[in-house]
Short mmCIF file of N, CA and C in Angstrom, two decimals:
data_model
loop_
_atom_site.label_atom_id
_atom_site.label_comp_id
_atom_site.label_asym_id
_atom_site.label_seq_id
_atom_site.Cartn_x
_atom_site.Cartn_y
_atom_site.Cartn_z
N MET A 1 38.02 41.64 89.94
CA MET A 1 37.91 40.29 90.46
C MET A 1 37.67 39.30 89.31
N PHE A 2 36.44 39.19 88.84
CA PHE A 2 36.12 38.32 87.71
C PHE A 2 35.69 39.19 86.54
N LYS A 3 36.10 38.80 85.33
CA LYS A 3 35.76 39.58 84.15
C LYS A 3 34.72 38.90 83.27
N ARG A 4 34.70 37.56 83.30
CA ARG A 4 33.78 36.80 82.45
C ARG A 4 33.32 35.57 83.23
N ILE A 5 32.02 35.49 83.50
CA ILE A 5 31.46 34.42 84.33
C ILE A 5 30.53 33.54 83.49
N LEU A 6 30.82 32.24 83.49
CA LEU A 6 29.96 31.28 82.80
C LEU A 6 28.82 30.89 83.75
N ILE A 7 27.58 30.98 83.25
CA ILE A 7 26.42 30.55 84.02
C ILE A 7 25.70 29.48 83.21
N PRO A 8 25.93 28.19 83.56
CA PRO A 8 25.23 27.12 82.86
C PRO A 8 23.80 26.99 83.37
N THR A 9 22.91 26.56 82.48
CA THR A 9 21.52 26.37 82.89
C THR A 9 20.93 25.16 82.18
N ASP A 10 20.03 24.49 82.89
CA ASP A 10 19.27 23.40 82.27
C ASP A 10 17.80 23.79 82.13
N GLY A 11 17.49 25.06 82.44
CA GLY A 11 16.13 25.55 82.31
C GLY A 11 15.23 25.22 83.49
N SER A 12 15.76 24.55 84.51
CA SER A 12 14.95 24.20 85.68
C SER A 12 14.73 25.41 86.58
N LYS A 13 13.79 25.28 87.52
CA LYS A 13 13.51 26.38 88.45
C LYS A 13 14.73 26.68 89.32
N VAL A 14 15.44 25.63 89.73
CA VAL A 14 16.64 25.83 90.55
C VAL A 14 17.69 26.59 89.74
N ALA A 15 17.88 26.20 88.49
CA ALA A 15 18.85 26.88 87.64
C ALA A 15 18.42 28.31 87.36
N ASP A 16 17.12 28.55 87.20
CA ASP A 16 16.63 29.92 86.97
C ASP A 16 16.99 30.84 88.13
N LYS A 17 16.88 30.33 89.36
CA LYS A 17 17.26 31.13 90.53
C LYS A 17 18.75 31.45 90.50
N ALA A 18 19.55 30.45 90.12
CA ALA A 18 21.00 30.67 90.04
C ALA A 18 21.34 31.66 88.92
N VAL A 19 20.62 31.60 87.81
CA VAL A 19 20.85 32.54 86.71
C VAL A 19 20.62 33.97 87.20
N LYS A 20 19.53 34.20 87.89
CA LYS A 20 19.22 35.54 88.40
C LYS A 20 20.29 36.00 89.38
N ALA A 21 20.67 35.11 90.29
CA ALA A 21 21.70 35.46 91.28
C ALA A 21 23.05 35.68 90.61
N GLY A 22 23.36 34.86 89.60
CA GLY A 22 24.63 35.01 88.88
C GLY A 22 24.71 36.32 88.12
N ILE A 23 23.61 36.72 87.53
CA ILE A 23 23.58 38.00 86.81
C ILE A 23 23.75 39.16 87.80
N ARG A 24 23.09 39.07 88.95
CA ARG A 24 23.28 40.11 89.98
C ARG A 24 24.74 40.17 90.43
N PHE A 25 25.33 39.00 90.65
CA PHE A 25 26.73 38.93 91.06
C PHE A 25 27.63 39.55 89.99
N ALA A 26 27.39 39.21 88.73
CA ALA A 26 28.19 39.76 87.63
C ALA A 26 28.08 41.28 87.58
N ARG A 27 26.86 41.79 87.78
CA ARG A 27 26.67 43.24 87.78
C ARG A 27 27.49 43.88 88.90
N GLU A 28 27.46 43.26 90.08
CA GLU A 28 28.18 43.82 91.23
C GLU A 28 29.70 43.83 91.03
N VAL A 29 30.23 42.83 90.34
CA VAL A 29 31.69 42.78 90.15
C VAL A 29 32.12 43.33 88.79
N GLY A 30 31.15 43.77 87.98
CA GLY A 30 31.45 44.35 86.67
C GLY A 30 31.88 43.34 85.63
N ALA A 31 31.37 42.13 85.74
CA ALA A 31 31.75 41.06 84.81
C ALA A 31 30.74 40.87 83.70
N LYS A 32 31.19 40.26 82.62
CA LYS A 32 30.32 39.85 81.53
C LYS A 32 29.81 38.45 81.85
N VAL A 33 28.59 38.13 81.43
CA VAL A 33 28.01 36.81 81.64
C VAL A 33 28.03 36.03 80.32
N VAL A 34 28.40 34.77 80.43
CA VAL A 34 28.30 33.85 79.30
C VAL A 34 27.29 32.79 79.71
N GLY A 35 26.14 32.77 79.07
CA GLY A 35 25.12 31.75 79.35
C GLY A 35 25.46 30.48 78.59
N TYR A 36 25.24 29.33 79.23
CA TYR A 36 25.56 28.06 78.58
C TYR A 36 24.45 27.05 78.79
N CYS A 37 24.11 26.38 77.71
CA CYS A 37 23.10 25.32 77.76
C CYS A 37 23.62 24.13 76.96
N ALA A 38 23.63 22.95 77.60
CA ALA A 38 24.11 21.74 76.93
C ALA A 38 22.93 20.90 76.46
N MET A 39 23.04 20.42 75.24
CA MET A 39 22.06 19.46 74.73
C MET A 39 22.73 18.09 74.80
N ILE A 40 22.24 17.22 75.65
CA ILE A 40 22.88 15.93 75.88
C ILE A 40 22.20 14.82 75.08
N ASP A 41 22.98 13.81 74.74
CA ASP A 41 22.55 12.59 74.07
C ASP A 41 22.48 12.78 72.57
N GLY A 42 23.57 12.49 71.92
CA GLY A 42 23.68 12.63 70.48
C GLY A 42 22.89 11.59 69.70
N ARG A 43 22.20 10.68 70.38
CA ARG A 43 21.44 9.65 69.68
C ARG A 43 19.99 10.06 69.44
N LEU A 44 19.66 11.28 69.69
CA LEU A 44 18.30 11.74 69.47
C LEU A 44 17.97 11.80 67.99
N SER A 45 16.71 11.63 67.68
CA SER A 45 16.29 11.78 66.29
C SER A 45 16.47 13.25 65.89
N ALA A 46 16.50 13.49 64.62
CA ALA A 46 16.69 14.86 64.13
C ALA A 46 15.61 15.79 64.67
N GLU A 47 14.37 15.30 64.76
CA GLU A 47 13.28 16.14 65.26
C GLU A 47 13.48 16.48 66.74
N LEU A 48 13.82 15.47 67.55
CA LEU A 48 14.05 15.72 68.97
C LEU A 48 15.28 16.59 69.18
N ASP A 49 16.31 16.38 68.37
CA ASP A 49 17.52 17.19 68.45
C ASP A 49 17.18 18.65 68.16
N SER A 50 16.35 18.88 67.17
CA SER A 50 15.93 20.23 66.81
C SER A 50 15.12 20.87 67.94
N GLN A 51 14.25 20.08 68.57
CA GLN A 51 13.45 20.58 69.69
C GLN A 51 14.34 20.92 70.89
N ALA A 52 15.35 20.08 71.15
CA ALA A 52 16.27 20.34 72.26
C ALA A 52 17.05 21.63 72.01
N LYS A 53 17.50 21.82 70.77
CA LYS A 53 18.23 23.04 70.43
C LYS A 53 17.34 24.27 70.58
N ALA A 54 16.10 24.18 70.13
CA ALA A 54 15.15 25.29 70.25
C ALA A 54 14.89 25.62 71.72
N ALA A 55 14.73 24.59 72.55
CA ALA A 55 14.49 24.81 73.98
C ALA A 55 15.71 25.47 74.62
N GLY A 56 16.91 25.03 74.26
CA GLY A 56 18.13 25.63 74.79
C GLY A 56 18.27 27.08 74.38
N GLU A 57 17.99 27.36 73.13
CA GLU A 57 18.08 28.74 72.64
C GLU A 57 17.04 29.64 73.31
N LYS A 58 15.85 29.09 73.57
CA LYS A 58 14.81 29.85 74.26
C LYS A 58 15.25 30.18 75.69
N THR A 59 15.85 29.21 76.36
CA THR A 59 16.35 29.41 77.72
C THR A 59 17.44 30.48 77.73
N LEU A 60 18.35 30.42 76.77
CA LEU A 60 19.42 31.41 76.69
C LEU A 60 18.90 32.79 76.31
N ALA A 61 17.85 32.85 75.50
CA ALA A 61 17.25 34.15 75.15
C ALA A 61 16.64 34.80 76.39
N ALA A 62 16.01 33.99 77.24
CA ALA A 62 15.45 34.52 78.49
C ALA A 62 16.57 35.03 79.39
N MET A 63 17.68 34.31 79.41
CA MET A 63 18.83 34.74 80.20
C MET A 63 19.39 36.05 79.65
N ALA A 64 19.43 36.18 78.35
CA ALA A 64 19.92 37.40 77.71
C ALA A 64 19.05 38.60 78.09
N ARG A 65 17.73 38.39 78.13
CA ARG A 65 16.82 39.48 78.52
C ARG A 65 17.08 39.92 79.96
N LEU A 66 17.30 38.95 80.85
CA LEU A 66 17.60 39.28 82.25
C LEU A 66 18.91 40.06 82.36
N ALA A 67 19.91 39.63 81.61
CA ALA A 67 21.20 40.33 81.64
C ALA A 67 21.05 41.75 81.10
N ARG A 68 20.33 41.88 79.99
CA ARG A 68 20.11 43.20 79.40
C ARG A 68 19.39 44.12 80.39
N ALA A 69 18.36 43.59 81.06
CA ALA A 69 17.61 44.38 82.05
C ALA A 69 18.51 44.80 83.20
N GLY A 70 19.49 43.95 83.53
CA GLY A 70 20.42 44.27 84.61
C GLY A 70 21.65 45.03 84.15
N ARG A 71 21.66 45.37 82.85
CA ARG A 71 22.78 46.10 82.25
C ARG A 71 24.10 45.35 82.39
N VAL A 72 24.01 44.06 82.11
CA VAL A 72 25.19 43.19 82.16
C VAL A 72 25.46 42.69 80.75
N ARG A 73 26.71 42.81 80.31
CA ARG A 73 27.08 42.32 78.98
C ARG A 73 26.86 40.80 78.94
N PHE A 74 26.42 40.31 77.78
CA PHE A 74 26.02 38.90 77.69
C PHE A 74 26.47 38.26 76.39
N ASP A 75 26.87 37.02 76.51
CA ASP A 75 27.19 36.17 75.36
C ASP A 75 26.62 34.80 75.70
N SER A 76 26.46 33.92 74.71
CA SER A 76 25.91 32.61 75.02
C SER A 76 26.51 31.53 74.13
N LEU A 77 26.29 30.30 74.57
CA LEU A 77 26.77 29.14 73.84
C LEU A 77 25.84 27.98 74.14
N CYS A 78 25.41 27.30 73.10
CA CYS A 78 24.58 26.10 73.23
C CYS A 78 25.24 25.04 72.36
N ASP A 79 25.64 23.92 72.98
CA ASP A 79 26.27 22.87 72.19
C ASP A 79 25.86 21.49 72.68
N LYS A 80 26.47 20.47 72.10
CA LYS A 80 26.09 19.09 72.41
C LYS A 80 27.33 18.31 72.87
N PRO A 81 27.70 18.44 74.16
CA PRO A 81 28.87 17.73 74.66
C PRO A 81 28.53 16.28 75.02
N ALA A 82 29.56 15.50 75.31
CA ALA A 82 29.34 14.11 75.73
C ALA A 82 28.62 14.06 77.07
N THR A 83 29.00 14.95 77.98
CA THR A 83 28.34 15.05 79.29
C THR A 83 28.17 16.52 79.63
N ALA A 84 27.23 16.81 80.51
CA ALA A 84 26.98 18.20 80.89
C ALA A 84 28.20 18.83 81.55
N TYR A 85 28.85 18.09 82.45
CA TYR A 85 29.99 18.70 83.14
C TYR A 85 31.17 18.94 82.19
N ASP A 86 31.39 18.03 81.23
CA ASP A 86 32.44 18.27 80.23
C ASP A 86 32.10 19.52 79.42
N GLY A 87 30.83 19.66 79.06
CA GLY A 87 30.41 20.82 78.29
C GLY A 87 30.61 22.12 79.03
N ILE A 88 30.28 22.12 80.32
CA ILE A 88 30.44 23.33 81.14
C ILE A 88 31.90 23.74 81.20
N ILE A 89 32.76 22.78 81.50
CA ILE A 89 34.19 23.08 81.62
C ILE A 89 34.76 23.53 80.26
N ALA A 90 34.38 22.84 79.19
CA ALA A 90 34.86 23.22 77.86
C ALA A 90 34.34 24.60 77.44
N ALA A 91 33.09 24.90 77.77
CA ALA A 91 32.52 26.21 77.43
C ALA A 91 33.26 27.33 78.16
N ALA A 92 33.56 27.10 79.43
CA ALA A 92 34.30 28.10 80.21
C ALA A 92 35.67 28.35 79.58
N ARG A 93 36.32 27.28 79.16
CA ARG A 93 37.64 27.40 78.52
C ARG A 93 37.51 28.12 77.17
N ARG A 94 36.54 27.69 76.38
CA ARG A 94 36.34 28.24 75.02
C ARG A 94 36.02 29.74 75.05
N LYS A 95 35.21 30.15 76.03
CA LYS A 95 34.80 31.55 76.12
C LYS A 95 35.71 32.37 77.04
N LYS A 96 36.81 31.74 77.50
CA LYS A 96 37.82 32.41 78.32
C LYS A 96 37.23 32.98 79.62
N CYS A 97 36.37 32.19 80.26
CA CYS A 97 35.76 32.61 81.52
C CYS A 97 36.75 32.42 82.66
N ASP A 98 36.64 33.26 83.67
CA ASP A 98 37.51 33.12 84.82
C ASP A 98 36.76 32.65 86.06
N ALA A 99 35.47 32.33 85.91
CA ALA A 99 34.67 31.74 86.99
C ALA A 99 33.43 31.08 86.40
N ILE A 100 32.90 30.13 87.15
CA ILE A 100 31.64 29.46 86.81
C ILE A 100 30.69 29.68 87.97
N PHE A 101 29.48 30.10 87.68
CA PHE A 101 28.45 30.33 88.70
C PHE A 101 27.30 29.39 88.36
N MET A 102 27.07 28.39 89.22
CA MET A 102 26.07 27.39 88.86
C MET A 102 25.22 26.94 90.04
N ALA A 103 24.08 26.37 89.71
CA ALA A 103 23.15 25.86 90.72
C ALA A 103 23.57 24.47 91.16
N SER A 104 23.11 24.14 92.35
CA SER A 104 23.19 22.76 92.83
C SER A 104 21.76 22.34 93.11
N HIS A 105 21.36 21.23 92.53
CA HIS A 105 19.98 20.77 92.73
C HIS A 105 19.76 20.19 94.11
N GLY A 106 20.83 19.90 94.85
CA GLY A 106 20.70 19.42 96.22
C GLY A 106 20.18 18.01 96.34
N ARG A 107 20.40 17.19 95.32
CA ARG A 107 19.96 15.79 95.40
C ARG A 107 20.83 15.06 96.41
N SER A 108 20.26 14.04 97.01
CA SER A 108 21.04 13.25 97.95
C SER A 108 20.61 11.79 97.88
N GLY A 109 21.31 10.96 98.62
CA GLY A 109 20.95 9.56 98.72
C GLY A 109 21.07 8.81 97.41
N LEU A 110 20.13 7.91 97.17
CA LEU A 110 20.17 7.03 96.00
C LEU A 110 20.09 7.81 94.69
N VAL A 111 19.29 8.88 94.67
CA VAL A 111 19.15 9.67 93.44
C VAL A 111 20.51 10.25 93.04
N LYS A 112 21.24 10.78 94.02
CA LYS A 112 22.56 11.34 93.72
C LYS A 112 23.52 10.24 93.28
N LEU A 113 23.43 9.08 93.93
CA LEU A 113 24.30 7.97 93.58
C LEU A 113 24.06 7.50 92.15
N VAL A 114 22.81 7.41 91.76
CA VAL A 114 22.46 6.93 90.42
C VAL A 114 22.72 8.00 89.36
N MET A 115 22.27 9.22 89.61
CA MET A 115 22.37 10.28 88.61
C MET A 115 23.71 11.00 88.64
N GLY A 116 24.37 10.96 89.77
CA GLY A 116 25.60 11.71 89.91
C GLY A 116 25.29 13.18 90.10
N SER A 117 26.30 13.97 90.24
CA SER A 117 26.11 15.39 90.43
C SER A 117 26.98 16.15 89.44
N VAL A 118 26.33 16.85 88.55
CA VAL A 118 27.07 17.66 87.58
C VAL A 118 27.91 18.69 88.33
N THR A 119 27.33 19.31 89.36
CA THR A 119 28.04 20.32 90.12
C THR A 119 29.29 19.73 90.77
N GLN A 120 29.17 18.55 91.38
CA GLN A 120 30.33 17.90 92.01
C GLN A 120 31.43 17.64 90.99
N LYS A 121 31.04 17.18 89.81
CA LYS A 121 32.03 16.88 88.78
C LYS A 121 32.71 18.15 88.26
N VAL A 122 31.94 19.23 88.14
CA VAL A 122 32.54 20.50 87.72
C VAL A 122 33.49 20.99 88.80
N LEU A 123 33.07 20.92 90.06
CA LEU A 123 33.94 21.33 91.16
C LEU A 123 35.24 20.55 91.18
N ALA A 124 35.16 19.25 90.93
CA ALA A 124 36.34 18.39 90.97
C ALA A 124 37.28 18.61 89.79
N GLN A 125 36.75 19.00 88.64
CA GLN A 125 37.58 19.06 87.44
C GLN A 125 37.90 20.46 86.92
N SER A 126 37.20 21.46 87.43
CA SER A 126 37.42 22.82 86.93
C SER A 126 38.76 23.37 87.42
N LYS A 127 39.41 24.10 86.55
CA LYS A 127 40.67 24.76 86.92
C LYS A 127 40.43 26.23 87.30
N ILE A 128 39.18 26.67 87.17
CA ILE A 128 38.84 28.05 87.57
C ILE A 128 37.85 27.98 88.73
N PRO A 129 37.69 29.08 89.48
CA PRO A 129 36.76 29.06 90.62
C PRO A 129 35.32 28.75 90.19
N VAL A 130 34.63 28.00 91.04
CA VAL A 130 33.23 27.66 90.82
C VAL A 130 32.42 28.16 92.01
N VAL A 131 31.44 29.00 91.76
CA VAL A 131 30.53 29.49 92.79
C VAL A 131 29.26 28.65 92.68
N VAL A 132 28.88 27.97 93.78
CA VAL A 132 27.70 27.13 93.77
C VAL A 132 26.59 27.85 94.49
N TYR A 133 25.48 28.02 93.79
CA TYR A 133 24.31 28.71 94.34
C TYR A 133 23.29 27.68 94.79
N ARG A 134 22.87 27.79 96.06
CA ARG A 134 21.86 26.86 96.60
C ARG A 134 20.71 27.62 97.17
#
């Protein structure tokens, strides 16, 4: 079915649940997991940029431990795209993923209108299947 599944994370509790579910799903279908973390806003100071990179790498290391415990092959990518959804789609393409497994924060109303939905944008623009975990 799927051979390589991208699982993006922002380190939130909602994303952590999706990471665990995505790793279980990958194990069941025999797929490799590619963990992805985007560092947004290129205008950060060097110190904040370094902290963001360290936080992303820490999040991906935790994901790697979960994958290893579940006996799922794992690779990762942490970069600085213009937007999170562009980064997710580009990472899936770059790592040759055939599916994206991601969380939906379930925002609604004014918050969704102002902040937008990364998941909605990935769903609208992805050329590969997207599994949304809620």
